[in-house]
mmCIF file of C-alpha atoms in Angstrom:
data_model
loop_
_atom_site.group_PDB
_atom_site.id
_atom_site.type_symbol
_atom_site.label_atom_id
_atom_site.label_comp_id
_atom_site.label_asym_id
_atom_site.label_seq_id
_atom_site.Cartn_x
_atom_site.Cartn_y
_atom_site.Cartn_z
ATOM 1 C CA MET A 5 18.547 -27.195 16.931
ATOM 2 C CA SER A 6 19.604 -26.657 20.521
ATOM 3 C CA ASP A 7 19.917 -23.473 22.464
ATOM 4 C CA PRO A 8 23.542 -22.629 21.815
ATOM 5 C CA GLN A 9 23.208 -23.340 18.004
ATOM 6 C CA VAL A 10 19.964 -21.016 18.071
ATOM 7 C CA ALA A 11 22.241 -18.269 19.713
ATOM 8 C CA VAL A 12 25.249 -18.754 17.352
ATOM 9 C CA ALA A 13 22.768 -18.535 14.388
ATOM 10 C CA MET A 14 21.283 -15.422 15.546
ATOM 11 C CA LEU A 15 24.613 -13.893 16.391
ATOM 12 C CA LEU A 16 25.579 -14.909 12.697
ATOM 13 C CA ILE A 17 22.676 -13.660 11.224
ATOM 14 C CA LEU A 18 22.983 -10.233 13.382
ATOM 15 C CA LEU A 19 26.542 -9.809 12.194
ATOM 16 C CA LEU A 20 25.621 -10.793 8.591
ATOM 17 C CA ALA A 21 22.925 -8.380 8.450
ATOM 18 C CA ILE A 22 24.856 -5.428 9.990
ATOM 19 C CA PHE A 23 27.700 -5.970 7.339
ATOM 20 C CA LEU A 24 25.050 -6.101 4.817
ATOM 21 C CA GLY A 25 23.795 -2.302 5.769
ATOM 22 C CA PHE A 26 20.745 -3.040 7.682
ATOM 23 C CA PRO A 27 20.018 -0.512 10.440
ATOM 24 C CA VAL A 28 20.920 -2.509 13.725
ATOM 25 C CA ALA A 29 16.720 -1.606 15.339
ATOM 26 C CA PHE A 30 15.036 -3.366 12.395
ATOM 27 C CA THR A 31 17.406 -6.214 12.411
ATOM 28 C CA LEU A 32 16.887 -7.198 16.081
ATOM 29 C CA MET A 33 13.435 -6.505 15.603
ATOM 30 C CA ALA A 34 13.241 -8.987 12.769
ATOM 31 C CA LEU A 35 15.567 -11.456 14.426
ATOM 32 C CA GLY A 36 13.641 -11.265 17.418
ATOM 33 C CA VAL A 37 10.326 -12.054 15.578
ATOM 34 C CA ALA A 38 11.811 -14.967 13.205
ATOM 35 C CA PHE A 39 13.340 -16.711 16.021
ATOM 36 C CA GLY A 40 10.336 -16.174 18.446
ATOM 37 C CA TYR A 41 8.324 -17.798 15.667
ATOM 38 C CA TYR A 42 10.528 -20.696 15.358
ATOM 39 C CA ALA A 43 11.155 -21.228 19.247
ATOM 40 C CA TYR A 44 6.866 -21.488 19.560
ATOM 41 C CA LEU A 45 6.441 -23.245 16.355
ATOM 42 C CA ASN A 46 4.121 -26.081 16.554
ATOM 43 C CA PRO A 47 3.371 -27.708 13.381
ATOM 44 C CA GLY A 48 0.649 -30.210 14.608
ATOM 45 C CA ARG A 49 -1.144 -27.251 15.566
ATOM 46 C CA MET A 50 -0.704 -24.814 13.010
ATOM 47 C CA TRP A 51 -2.090 -26.848 10.208
ATOM 48 C CA ARG A 52 -4.769 -29.102 11.901
ATOM 49 C CA ALA A 53 -7.511 -26.216 10.556
ATOM 50 C CA TYR A 54 -5.992 -26.750 6.909
ATOM 51 C CA GLU A 55 -5.574 -30.491 7.191
ATOM 52 C CA ARG A 56 -9.269 -30.749 7.971
ATOM 53 C CA ALA A 57 -10.312 -28.421 5.307
ATOM 54 C CA VAL A 58 -8.144 -30.519 2.503
ATOM 55 C CA GLU A 59 -9.996 -33.771 4.003
ATOM 56 C CA ASP A 60 -13.511 -31.802 3.558
ATOM 57 C CA GLY A 61 -12.408 -30.927 0.039
ATOM 58 C CA ALA A 62 -12.552 -27.261 0.481
ATOM 59 C CA ASP A 63 -12.436 -24.985 -2.409
ATOM 60 C CA GLY A 64 -9.528 -22.933 -3.242
ATOM 61 C CA TRP A 65 -10.102 -19.801 -1.135
ATOM 62 C CA THR A 66 -10.885 -21.681 2.210
ATOM 63 C CA LEU A 67 -7.654 -23.408 1.547
ATOM 64 C CA ALA A 68 -5.931 -20.245 0.936
ATOM 65 C CA GLU A 69 -7.679 -18.625 4.365
ATOM 66 C CA HIS A 70 -6.831 -21.830 6.245
ATOM 67 C CA TRP A 71 -3.562 -21.832 5.050
ATOM 68 C CA ILE A 72 -2.784 -18.176 6.058
ATOM 69 C CA GLY A 73 -4.565 -18.883 9.459
ATOM 70 C CA GLY A 74 -2.453 -22.192 10.316
ATOM 71 C CA PHE A 75 0.598 -19.773 9.696
ATOM 72 C CA PHE A 76 -0.390 -16.862 11.798
ATOM 73 C CA ASN A 77 -1.603 -19.646 14.843
ATOM 74 C CA ASN A 78 1.555 -19.211 16.634
ATOM 75 C CA ARG A 79 1.797 -18.251 20.020
ATOM 76 C CA ILE A 80 4.378 -15.656 19.664
ATOM 77 C CA PHE A 81 1.861 -13.295 18.168
ATOM 78 C CA ASP A 82 -0.261 -13.775 21.347
ATOM 79 C CA LEU A 83 2.592 -12.862 23.456
ATOM 80 C CA PHE A 84 3.268 -9.523 20.923
ATOM 81 C CA VAL A 85 -0.046 -8.515 22.071
ATOM 82 C CA ASN A 86 0.815 -9.081 25.927
ATOM 83 C CA GLN A 87 4.173 -7.663 25.957
ATOM 84 C CA THR A 88 2.490 -4.597 24.120
ATOM 85 C CA TYR A 89 -0.036 -4.466 26.633
ATOM 86 C CA SER A 90 2.390 -4.362 29.580
ATOM 87 C CA VAL A 91 4.807 -1.368 28.133
ATOM 88 C CA ILE A 92 1.453 0.493 27.692
ATOM 89 C CA SER A 93 0.451 0.050 30.848
ATOM 90 C CA ASN A 94 3.772 1.110 32.668
ATOM 91 C CA ASP A 95 3.646 4.546 33.622
ATOM 92 C CA VAL A 96 7.110 5.437 33.388
ATOM 93 C CA LEU A 97 7.563 4.200 29.944
ATOM 94 C CA THR A 98 4.420 6.355 29.192
ATOM 95 C CA ALA A 99 5.726 9.341 30.886
ATOM 96 C CA ILE A 100 9.269 9.294 28.976
ATOM 97 C CA PRO A 101 7.578 11.163 25.414
ATOM 98 C CA LEU A 102 5.578 13.520 27.510
ATOM 99 C CA PHE A 103 8.982 14.638 28.714
ATOM 100 C CA LEU A 104 10.890 14.964 25.927
ATOM 101 C CA PHE A 105 7.796 16.675 24.491
ATOM 102 C CA MET A 106 7.910 19.231 27.225
ATOM 103 C CA GLY A 107 11.635 19.609 27.037
ATOM 104 C CA TYR A 108 10.860 20.600 23.291
ATOM 105 C CA ILE A 109 8.512 22.878 24.060
ATOM 106 C CA VAL A 110 10.584 24.676 26.906
ATOM 107 C CA GLU A 111 13.453 25.085 24.538
ATOM 108 C CA ARG A 112 11.789 26.691 21.643
ATOM 109 C CA ALA A 113 9.933 29.349 24.367
ATOM 110 C CA ASN A 114 13.610 30.120 25.412
#
């Protein structure tokens, strides 16, 4: 799919999910994960270890392990870690919950 088609698909799925009554925050999060997974999908890289295990005649548990590993072997999960670390290391974003907690304490203390 081209970029405009992906954008239209995201918009339609967002509107459908909102009309079905899903919370907006969770809908946006799921759309980001799903379409991020699609954007970085590389089937040749994903299933290489699984296909090698099939060729070697591995047992069922090993095949299941390689299949799950191939499914989660996507660059989007590495980007989640990097983005989380960049948000955590931002001093301004770290101070916001502490500022809200301070306001709550001051409000309760009169």
